[in-house]
mmCIF file of C-alpha atoms in Angstrom:
data_model
loop_
_atom_site.group_PDB
_atom_site.id
_atom_site.type_symbol
_atom_site.label_atom_id
_atom_site.label_comp_id
_atom_site.label_asym_id
_atom_site.label_seq_id
_atom_site.Cartn_x
_atom_site.Cartn_y
_atom_site.Cartn_z
ATOM 1 C CA GLN A 1 0.184 0.003 -0.067
ATOM 2 C CA VAL A 2 1.598 3.654 -0.814
ATOM 3 C CA GLN A 3 1.228 6.014 1.443
ATOM 4 C CA LEU A 4 2.932 9.837 1.168
ATOM 5 C CA VAL A 5 2.359 11.146 5.051
ATOM 6 C CA GLU A 6 3.831 14.805 5.160
ATOM 7 C CA SER A 7 3.989 16.665 8.669
ATOM 8 C CA GLY A 8 5.709 20.218 10.042
ATOM 9 C CA GLY A 9 2.939 22.463 8.891
ATOM 10 C CA GLY A 10 1.393 24.569 11.286
ATOM 11 C CA LEU A 11 1.190 28.418 12.055
ATOM 12 C CA VAL A 12 3.933 30.773 11.585
ATOM 13 C CA GLN A 13 4.342 34.532 11.557
ATOM 14 C CA ALA A 14 5.498 36.688 8.593
ATOM 15 C CA GLY A 15 8.910 36.168 8.396
ATOM 16 C CA GLY A 16 9.257 32.907 9.779
ATOM 17 C CA SER A 17 10.488 29.641 8.600
ATOM 18 C CA LEU A 18 8.762 25.798 8.682
ATOM 19 C CA ILE A 19 9.803 22.792 7.507
ATOM 20 C CA LEU A 20 8.127 20.113 6.111
ATOM 21 C CA SER A 21 8.700 16.410 5.523
ATOM 22 C CA CYS A 22 7.041 13.368 3.797
ATOM 23 C CA GLN A 23 7.185 10.076 4.378
ATOM 24 C CA ALA A 24 6.983 7.715 1.651
ATOM 25 C CA SER A 25 6.535 4.081 2.389
ATOM 26 C CA GLY A 26 4.814 1.228 -0.152
ATOM 27 C CA ILE A 27 6.946 2.517 -3.101
ATOM 28 C CA ALA A 28 10.601 1.363 -4.919
ATOM 29 C CA TYR A 29 11.445 5.433 -3.684
ATOM 30 C CA THR A 30 14.503 5.535 -5.333
ATOM 31 C CA ASN A 31 12.913 5.493 -8.376
ATOM 32 C CA TYR A 32 10.408 8.003 -8.085
ATOM 33 C CA ASP A 33 10.574 11.728 -8.583
ATOM 34 C CA MET A 34 9.193 13.948 -5.987
ATOM 35 C CA ALA A 35 7.558 17.212 -5.712
ATOM 36 C CA TRP A 36 5.731 19.220 -3.501
ATOM 37 C CA TYR A 37 2.388 21.097 -4.225
ATOM 38 C CA ARG A 38 0.189 23.494 -2.925
ATOM 39 C CA GLN A 39 -3.472 25.063 -2.907
ATOM 40 C CA ALA A 40 -4.532 27.608 -1.410
ATOM 41 C CA PRO A 41 -8.679 28.298 -0.787
ATOM 42 C CA GLY A 42 -10.494 28.505 -4.119
ATOM 43 C CA GLN A 43 -7.121 28.436 -5.749
ATOM 44 C CA GLN A 44 -5.820 25.538 -7.767
ATOM 45 C CA ARG A 45 -3.279 23.710 -7.216
ATOM 46 C CA GLN A 46 0.104 24.503 -8.155
ATOM 47 C CA PHE A 47 3.526 22.996 -7.893
ATOM 48 C CA VAL A 48 6.177 24.564 -5.544
ATOM 49 C CA ALA A 49 9.484 22.297 -5.769
ATOM 50 C CA SER A 50 10.610 19.312 -6.918
ATOM 51 C CA VAL A 51 13.780 16.579 -6.656
ATOM 52 C CA THR A 52 14.018 13.967 -9.410
ATOM 53 C CA SER A 53 15.962 10.687 -8.489
ATOM 54 C CA ASN A 54 19.009 11.939 -9.880
ATOM 55 C CA PHE A 55 18.376 14.716 -7.366
ATOM 56 C CA ASN A 56 17.722 17.815 -10.101
ATOM 57 C CA THR A 57 15.750 20.593 -8.564
ATOM 58 C CA ASP A 58 13.566 22.718 -9.467
ATOM 59 C CA TYR A 59 11.789 25.495 -7.821
ATOM 60 C CA ALA A 60 8.020 27.498 -8.916
ATOM 61 C CA ASP A 61 9.653 31.515 -9.292
ATOM 62 C CA PHE A 62 7.736 32.743 -6.325
ATOM 63 C CA VAL A 63 9.552 30.175 -4.046
ATOM 64 C CA ARG A 64 12.713 30.339 -5.724
ATOM 65 C CA GLY A 65 15.466 31.321 -3.014
ATOM 66 C CA ARG A 66 13.486 30.610 -0.256
ATOM 67 C CA PHE A 67 12.490 27.750 -0.168
ATOM 68 C CA SER A 68 14.658 24.181 -0.704
ATOM 69 C CA ILE A 69 13.665 21.493 -1.247
ATOM 70 C CA SER A 70 15.827 18.094 -0.557
ATOM 71 C CA ARG A 71 15.466 13.975 -0.554
ATOM 72 C CA ASP A 72 16.668 11.008 1.868
ATOM 73 C CA ASN A 73 16.402 8.142 -0.447
ATOM 74 C CA ARG A 74 17.845 5.949 2.952
ATOM 75 C CA LYS A 75 14.767 7.402 5.029
ATOM 76 C CA LYS A 76 12.381 7.601 1.960
ATOM 77 C CA THR A 77 11.911 10.951 3.298
ATOM 78 C CA VAL A 78 11.583 14.574 0.743
ATOM 79 C CA SER A 79 11.571 17.866 3.073
ATOM 80 C CA LEU A 80 10.897 21.084 2.221
ATOM 81 C CA GLN A 81 13.017 24.292 3.945
ATOM 82 C CA MET A 82 10.762 27.592 3.557
ATOM 83 C CA ASN A 83 12.145 30.539 4.533
ATOM 84 C CA SER A 84 10.829 34.075 4.654
ATOM 85 C CA LEU A 85 7.377 32.836 4.924
ATOM 86 C CA ASP A 86 4.338 35.448 3.090
ATOM 87 C CA PRO A 87 0.849 35.507 4.063
ATOM 88 C CA GLU A 88 0.380 34.324 0.597
ATOM 89 C CA ASP A 89 2.465 31.124 1.235
ATOM 90 C CA THR A 90 -0.598 30.195 3.560
ATOM 91 C CA ALA A 91 -2.080 26.999 1.895
ATOM 92 C CA VAL A 92 -2.251 22.684 2.196
ATOM 93 C CA TYR A 93 0.496 21.428 0.934
ATOM 94 C CA TYR A 94 0.744 18.512 -0.740
ATOM 95 C CA CYS A 95 3.882 15.298 -1.214
ATOM 96 C CA ASN A 96 3.661 13.987 -4.862
ATOM 97 C CA ALA A 97 5.475 11.028 -6.066
ATOM 98 C CA ARG A 98 5.943 10.287 -9.275
ATOM 99 C CA TRP A 99 7.378 7.633 -11.465
ATOM 100 C CA GLY A 100 6.333 8.104 -15.585
ATOM 101 C CA PRO A 101 3.055 8.508 -16.606
ATOM 102 C CA LEU A 102 1.501 5.576 -14.751
ATOM 103 C CA TYR A 103 2.759 6.236 -10.765
ATOM 104 C CA ASP A 104 1.777 9.137 -9.604
ATOM 105 C CA TYR A 105 0.388 9.730 -5.772
ATOM 106 C CA TRP A 106 -0.321 12.099 -3.398
ATOM 107 C CA GLY A 107 -0.223 12.324 0.263
ATOM 108 C CA SER A 108 -3.437 13.687 2.426
ATOM 109 C CA GLY A 109 -1.588 17.155 2.985
ATOM 110 C CA THR A 110 -0.335 19.561 6.007
ATOM 111 C CA GLN A 111 -1.683 22.743 6.210
ATOM 112 C CA VAL A 112 0.874 26.052 6.802
ATOM 113 C CA THR A 113 -0.764 29.303 7.863
ATOM 114 C CA VAL A 114 1.209 32.292 8.087
ATOM 115 C CA SER A 115 -0.223 35.315 9.692
ATOM 116 C CA SER A 116 0.826 38.794 8.837
#
């Protein structure tokens, strides 16, 4: 059974930091590209950051320089270090694992709320 379990969300003041973590199980983790997405109320889910199976990273422009994604293949985790948080970063953050077009899994999300 595939599981992606996010943790680390919460309430933080503007300018603060949070670290999100996603624990994967039930997948051949080293094969998967891992990513974080987010969805704010009334908005579509949007890409935040990704790290491929080869450890290549990519970021959405609105988080570049503030967020950092990393993965630990031994622990089967992917983390998102979020710095200089802004109220516009408030959203539910989702972990995604993808291997080709057929294998695409999502976590249930973790809420991040940034107060002004």
